[in-house]
Structure formats: C-alpha cells, structure tokens
Coordinates of C-alpha atoms and ligand atoms in Angstrom, one line a residue:
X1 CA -60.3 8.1 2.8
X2 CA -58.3 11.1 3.7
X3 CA -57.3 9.9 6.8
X4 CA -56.0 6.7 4.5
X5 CA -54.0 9.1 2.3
X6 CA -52.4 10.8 5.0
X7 CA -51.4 7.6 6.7
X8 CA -49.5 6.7 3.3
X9 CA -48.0 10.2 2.9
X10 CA -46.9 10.0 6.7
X11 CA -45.3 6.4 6.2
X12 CA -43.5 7.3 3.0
X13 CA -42.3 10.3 4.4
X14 CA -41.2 7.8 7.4
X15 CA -39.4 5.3 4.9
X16 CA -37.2 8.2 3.2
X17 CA -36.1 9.7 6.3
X18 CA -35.4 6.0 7.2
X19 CA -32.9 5.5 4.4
X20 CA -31.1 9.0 4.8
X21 CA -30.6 8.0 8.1
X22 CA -29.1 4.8 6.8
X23 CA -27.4 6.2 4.1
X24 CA -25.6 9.0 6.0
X25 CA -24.5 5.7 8.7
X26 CA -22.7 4.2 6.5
X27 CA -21.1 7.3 5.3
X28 CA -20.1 8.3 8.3
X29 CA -19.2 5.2 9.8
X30 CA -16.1 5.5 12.5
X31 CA -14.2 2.7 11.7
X32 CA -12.4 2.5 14.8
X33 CA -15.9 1.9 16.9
X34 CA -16.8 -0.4 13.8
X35 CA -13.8 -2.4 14.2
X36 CA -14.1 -2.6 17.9
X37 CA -17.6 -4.4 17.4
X38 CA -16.3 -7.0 15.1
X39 CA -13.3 -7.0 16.7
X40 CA -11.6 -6.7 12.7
X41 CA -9.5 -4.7 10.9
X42 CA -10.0 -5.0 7.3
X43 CA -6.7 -4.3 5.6
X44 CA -5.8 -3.6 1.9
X45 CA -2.4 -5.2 1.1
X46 CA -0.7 -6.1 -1.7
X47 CA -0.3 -9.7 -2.6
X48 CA 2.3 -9.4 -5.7
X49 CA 5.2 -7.6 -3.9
X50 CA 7.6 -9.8 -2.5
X51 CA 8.9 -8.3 0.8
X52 CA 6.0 -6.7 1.5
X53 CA 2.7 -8.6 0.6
X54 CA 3.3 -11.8 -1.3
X55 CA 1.0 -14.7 -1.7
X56 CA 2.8 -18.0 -0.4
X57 CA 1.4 -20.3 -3.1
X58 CA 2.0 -23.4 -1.1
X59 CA 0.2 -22.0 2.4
X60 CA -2.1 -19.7 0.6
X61 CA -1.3 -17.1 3.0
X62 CA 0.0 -13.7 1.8
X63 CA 3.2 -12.9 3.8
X64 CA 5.5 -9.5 4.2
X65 CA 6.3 -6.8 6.1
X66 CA 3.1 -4.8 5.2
X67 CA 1.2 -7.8 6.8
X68 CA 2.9 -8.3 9.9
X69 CA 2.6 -4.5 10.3
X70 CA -0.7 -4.8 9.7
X71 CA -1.5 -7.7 12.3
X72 CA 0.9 -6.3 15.0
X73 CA -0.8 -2.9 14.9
X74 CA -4.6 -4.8 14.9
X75 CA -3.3 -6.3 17.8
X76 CA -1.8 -2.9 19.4
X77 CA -5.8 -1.1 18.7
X78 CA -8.0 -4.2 19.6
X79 CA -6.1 -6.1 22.0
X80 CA -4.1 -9.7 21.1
X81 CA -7.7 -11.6 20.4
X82 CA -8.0 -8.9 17.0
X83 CA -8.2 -10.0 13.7
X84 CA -6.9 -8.7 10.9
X85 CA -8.3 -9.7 7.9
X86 CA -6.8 -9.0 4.8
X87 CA -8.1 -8.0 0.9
X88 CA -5.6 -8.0 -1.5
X89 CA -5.2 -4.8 -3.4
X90 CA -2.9 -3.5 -6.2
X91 CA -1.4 0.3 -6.5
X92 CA -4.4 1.0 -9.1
X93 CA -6.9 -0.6 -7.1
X94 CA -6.8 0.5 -3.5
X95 CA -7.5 3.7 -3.7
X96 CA -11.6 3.0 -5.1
X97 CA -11.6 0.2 -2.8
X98 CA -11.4 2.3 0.4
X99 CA -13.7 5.1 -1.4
X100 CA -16.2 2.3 -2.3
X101 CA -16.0 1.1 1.7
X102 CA -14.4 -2.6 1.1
X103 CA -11.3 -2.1 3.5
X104 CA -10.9 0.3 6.4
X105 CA -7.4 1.0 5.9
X106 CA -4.2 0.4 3.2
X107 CA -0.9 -0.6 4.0
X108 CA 0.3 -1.5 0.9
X109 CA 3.9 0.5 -0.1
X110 CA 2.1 3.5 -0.4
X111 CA 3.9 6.7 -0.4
X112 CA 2.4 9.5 1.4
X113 CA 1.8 12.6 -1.4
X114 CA 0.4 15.8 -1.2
X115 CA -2.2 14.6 -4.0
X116 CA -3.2 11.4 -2.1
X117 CA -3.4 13.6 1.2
X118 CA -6.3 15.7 -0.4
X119 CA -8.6 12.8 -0.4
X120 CA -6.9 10.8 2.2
X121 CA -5.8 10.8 5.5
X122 CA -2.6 9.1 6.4
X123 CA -0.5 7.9 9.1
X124 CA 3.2 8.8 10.1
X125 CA 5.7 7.7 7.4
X126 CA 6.4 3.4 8.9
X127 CA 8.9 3.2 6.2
X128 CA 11.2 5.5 4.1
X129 CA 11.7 4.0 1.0
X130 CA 12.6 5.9 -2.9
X131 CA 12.9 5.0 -6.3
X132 CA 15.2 3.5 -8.5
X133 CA 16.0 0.7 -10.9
X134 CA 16.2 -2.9 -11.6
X135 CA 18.0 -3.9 -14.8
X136 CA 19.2 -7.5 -16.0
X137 CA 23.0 -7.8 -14.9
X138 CA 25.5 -6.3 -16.9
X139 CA 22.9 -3.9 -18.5
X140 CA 24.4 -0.4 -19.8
X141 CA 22.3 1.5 -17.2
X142 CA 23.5 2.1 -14.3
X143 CA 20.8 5.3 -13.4
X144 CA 18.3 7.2 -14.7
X145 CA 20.7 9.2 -16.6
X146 CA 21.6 6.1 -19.5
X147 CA 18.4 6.0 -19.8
X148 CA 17.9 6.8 -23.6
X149 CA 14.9 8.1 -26.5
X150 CA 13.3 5.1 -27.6
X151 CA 14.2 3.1 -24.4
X152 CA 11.1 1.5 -22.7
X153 CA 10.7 1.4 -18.9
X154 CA 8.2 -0.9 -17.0
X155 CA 6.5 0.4 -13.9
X156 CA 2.8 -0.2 -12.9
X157 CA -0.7 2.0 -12.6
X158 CA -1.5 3.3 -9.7
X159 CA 2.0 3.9 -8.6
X160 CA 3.8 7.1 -7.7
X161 CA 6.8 5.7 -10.0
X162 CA 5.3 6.3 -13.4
X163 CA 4.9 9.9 -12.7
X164 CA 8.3 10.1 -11.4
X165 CA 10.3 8.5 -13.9
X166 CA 8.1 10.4 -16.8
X167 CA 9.9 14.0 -14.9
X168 CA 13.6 11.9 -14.6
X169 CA 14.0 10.5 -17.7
X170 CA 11.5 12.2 -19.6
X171 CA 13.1 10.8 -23.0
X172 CA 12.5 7.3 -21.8
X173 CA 9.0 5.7 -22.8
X174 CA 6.7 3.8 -20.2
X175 CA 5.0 0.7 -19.9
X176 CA 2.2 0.3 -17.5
X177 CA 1.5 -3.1 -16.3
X178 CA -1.1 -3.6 -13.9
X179 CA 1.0 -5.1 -10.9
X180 CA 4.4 -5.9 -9.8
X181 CA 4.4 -9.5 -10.9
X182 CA 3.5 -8.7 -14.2
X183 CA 6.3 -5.8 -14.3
X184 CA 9.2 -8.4 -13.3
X185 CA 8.0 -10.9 -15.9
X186 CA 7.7 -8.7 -18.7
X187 CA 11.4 -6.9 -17.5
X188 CA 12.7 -10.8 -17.8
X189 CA 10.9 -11.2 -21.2
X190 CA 12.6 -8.2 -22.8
X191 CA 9.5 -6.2 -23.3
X192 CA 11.6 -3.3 -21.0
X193 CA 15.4 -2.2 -20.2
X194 CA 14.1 -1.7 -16.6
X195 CA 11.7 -2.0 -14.0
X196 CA 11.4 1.2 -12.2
X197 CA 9.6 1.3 -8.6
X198 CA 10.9 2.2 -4.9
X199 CA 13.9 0.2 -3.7
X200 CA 12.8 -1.7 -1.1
X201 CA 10.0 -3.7 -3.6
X202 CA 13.3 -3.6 -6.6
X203 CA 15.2 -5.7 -3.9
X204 CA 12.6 -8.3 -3.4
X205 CA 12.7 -8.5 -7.3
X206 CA 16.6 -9.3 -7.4
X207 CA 16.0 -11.5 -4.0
X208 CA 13.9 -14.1 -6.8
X209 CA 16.8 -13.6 -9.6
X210 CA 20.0 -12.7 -9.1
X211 CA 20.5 -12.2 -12.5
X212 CA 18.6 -8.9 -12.3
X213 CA 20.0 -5.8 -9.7
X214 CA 19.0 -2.5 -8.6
X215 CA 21.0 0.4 -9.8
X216 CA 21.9 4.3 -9.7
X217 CA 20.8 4.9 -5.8
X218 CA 17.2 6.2 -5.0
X219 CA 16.2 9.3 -7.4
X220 CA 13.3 10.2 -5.1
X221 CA 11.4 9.6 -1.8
X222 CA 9.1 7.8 -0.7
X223 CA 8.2 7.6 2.6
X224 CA 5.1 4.7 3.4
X225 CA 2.3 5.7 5.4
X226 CA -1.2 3.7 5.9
X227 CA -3.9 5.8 4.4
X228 CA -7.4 5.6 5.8
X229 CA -10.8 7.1 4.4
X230 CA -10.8 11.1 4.6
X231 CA -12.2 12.2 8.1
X232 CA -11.4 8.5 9.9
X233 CA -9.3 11.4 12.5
X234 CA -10.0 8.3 15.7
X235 CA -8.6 5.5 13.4
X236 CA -5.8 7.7 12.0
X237 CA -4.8 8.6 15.3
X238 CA -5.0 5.0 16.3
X239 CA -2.6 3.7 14.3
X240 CA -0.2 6.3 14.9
X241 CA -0.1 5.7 19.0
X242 CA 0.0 2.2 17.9
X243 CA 3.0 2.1 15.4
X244 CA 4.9 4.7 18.2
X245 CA 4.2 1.7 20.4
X246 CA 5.3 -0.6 18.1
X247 CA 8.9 1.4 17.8
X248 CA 8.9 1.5 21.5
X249 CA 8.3 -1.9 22.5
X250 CA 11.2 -3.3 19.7
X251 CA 8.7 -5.2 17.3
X252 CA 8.6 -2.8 15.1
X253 CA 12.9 -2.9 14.9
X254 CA 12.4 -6.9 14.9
X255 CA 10.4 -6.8 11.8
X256 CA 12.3 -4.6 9.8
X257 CA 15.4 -7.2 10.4
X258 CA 13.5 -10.0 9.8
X259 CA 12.2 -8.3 6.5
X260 CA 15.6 -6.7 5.4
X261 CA 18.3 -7.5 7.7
X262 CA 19.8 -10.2 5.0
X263 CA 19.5 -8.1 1.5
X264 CA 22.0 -7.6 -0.2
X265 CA 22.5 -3.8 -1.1
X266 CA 19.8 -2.4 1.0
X267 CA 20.7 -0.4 4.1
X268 CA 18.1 -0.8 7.2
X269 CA 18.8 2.5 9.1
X270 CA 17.8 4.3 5.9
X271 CA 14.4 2.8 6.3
X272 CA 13.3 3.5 9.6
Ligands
LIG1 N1 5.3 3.8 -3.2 C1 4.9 4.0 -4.6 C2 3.4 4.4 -4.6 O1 2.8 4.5 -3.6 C3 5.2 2.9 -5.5 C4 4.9 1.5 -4.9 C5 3.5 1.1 -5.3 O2 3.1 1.0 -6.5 O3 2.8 0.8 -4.3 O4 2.8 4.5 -5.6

C-alpha cells in the first residue's frame, strides 16, 4: 500500500514538473527558432489605415506599406519560400495581443517611445513620421494653435496622438474612437473639427477625399519601429540586419515610392 502511495506522490510530482516545464516553453519561446520551424512570421498589422494596412474589400487581402515591409523582411530572415501571415490589429489592440502570444511581432505605424520601450523591444526607426491634422477644406484651422476651448478633436485609443494633442492643445477636447476608419467617418459626419494622428496615415485620409487636407506641419515625431515581445534580442536583431538589407539592396527605397512617391503634400526624404 505504501509502495502504491509513493508511486502516486512520485507521478504527481512528475506531472507538475511536467507543466512548469511546459509552461516556462512557451514563455520563453525564441521566436526566431519558432518561426524557422514553421517557416512563418506571424505579423500584427493594421487593416483600417490606408497607406499602410488596408483591407482591399474586393480581393480580401489587406494591402500597404506596413505589409510589404512585413513580407519583404519574412523573406529577408526565412529565405523567399517564408510566409508571412498576417493578424489584423488596431493601436489599442496590439499591444495585449503580442503579451497574450497571438503575433510574434507588430508593424503597424507604431512609434517607438520610451514608455512602449519598457515592456518592448523594438527595431530601428523604418519610417519617420509626426503628427498633425486633417480638417475639412476651408476649415479655420490651419494648426494646433486655432485649435479652440470647446473644440472637439478625433483621434483613436491606443495611439500616441491622444496624449500628444491633450499637451498641444490642451484647451481642445478629445474623442476617442477605436480605429482610424471610424475616426475619418465621424470627422466627415461633424462629430470633430479634426482628425489628429501622424502624417503619413492623415495623407491616406485626404488620398479617399479630397475635400478633407492635412494642415499646420508635423507638431511632433514619430519615428516607426516593429516592436517584438521583451527579451526576443535574436528576432529583434533579425529584423534589423534584415531592414539594413532591405535599404541596401533598393526595395526598401522602391516601396517607399510606390507607397508615397504620388501624394500630394508629403515629402519622401523626410521619411526615410
Ligand atoms: N504612431 C502613433 C502610435 O504609435 C499613431 C499611429 C497609430 O495609432 O498607430 O500610436
């Protein structure tokens, strides 16, 4: 009988070191070595931002800048039979989605910040974009500074911009919307004098409608970087050999002109 007890005690003992073991895998996980077995990338990208991760209704396929970036560098790390796979992700959402272990890495117009960094890691700025404004042609603001008490800006959660404009125009109210589509269509319903959010996503807004134009210059930077889990130093440096590769080889030039090359307004060697 004791011998029968000790047997159970041994193989539960067994079954919990089992687990922690499991449990301290996953944890721990290397992506890069993780992504070289499946031979995927799992990217977070955004799939409401024109320009840089926009679902194409009619293919179903979300297309932008961030994606190709996203493929090319896949390609770059796992050779040109990689896949990139992508999960669509908004500024409030991507952060808990690489915490809770759904995507290895988010290239998504995020700006790299000393807050983000503390929980973070990220790669080298790929894009130097800052804020500003979109406002309905012929609006009486022309920057931050006509913004007035009372008036109500749109941005979204998640983002950097709410933060910002709250120290600009700290007389101005906000309204948080949960992504960038939503922003543009409450901007054209009225429900706002402005949309406020980095340039570069601004310019895809006024690309749809003309009727609606950025304004007043950038007020701050924002320089994109792709953020990976804190600790993920072999993917992290990964992605940075690859997007110095990318610069090298010209794809990385090609994309920002195919991107950017024909908006009105924006300046391409600022962004680079
Ligand atoms: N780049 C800013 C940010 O990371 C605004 C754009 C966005 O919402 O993704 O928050």
């Amino acid at each position: 009988m004791k011998k029968l007890h000790n047997l159970i005690a041994f193989i539960g003992l067994l079954s919990v070191l089992l687990l922690a073991g499991c449990g301290k895998s996953i944890a721990s996980q290397d992506v890069l070595q993780h992504a070289k077995q499946t031979n995927t990338i799992v990217w977070g990208v955004k799939a409401d931002t024109r320009l840089f991760g926009l679902m194409n209704t009619k293919s179903g396929k979300i297309e932008g800048f961030d994606i190709d970036m996203a493929k090319a560098i896949t390609k770059q790390i796992l050779g040109p039979k990689g896949k990139a796979e992508l999960v669509q992700v908004t500024s409030d959402t991507r952060v808990p989605m690489i915490k809770g272990g759904n995507i290895d890495a988010i290239i998504a117009t995020m700006t790299i910040t000393p807050d983000r960094q503390k929980v973070l890691n990220f790669t080298q700025s790929y894009f130097a974009a800052g804020q500003s404004l979109l406002v309905k042609k012929g609006s009486r603001i022309h920057s931050v500074k006509d913004l007035k008490k009372g008036d109500k800006v749109i941005g979204v959660q998640g983002s950097t911009s709410v933060d910002n404009i709250q120290k600009a125009a700290p007389q101005a109210t906000v309204l948080q919307l949960s992504d960038y589509a939503q922003a543009f269509t409450a901007l054209k319903s009225g429900q706002g004098v402005a949309v406020t959010t980095d340039n570069g996503i601004l310019y895809g807004m006024s690309e749809q409608d003309p009727n609606y134009v950025v304004v007043g210059g950038t007020f701050t930077k924002e320089p994109y970087g792709i953020a990976l889990n804190k600790g993920q130093t072999n993917m992290t440096n990964a992605m940075n050999k690859a997007i110095n590769a990318l610069r090298k080889n010209g794809t990385y030039e090609k994309l920002i002109n195919k991107w950017f090359g024909d908006i009105p307004g924006f300046d391409i060697k600022e962004v680079e």
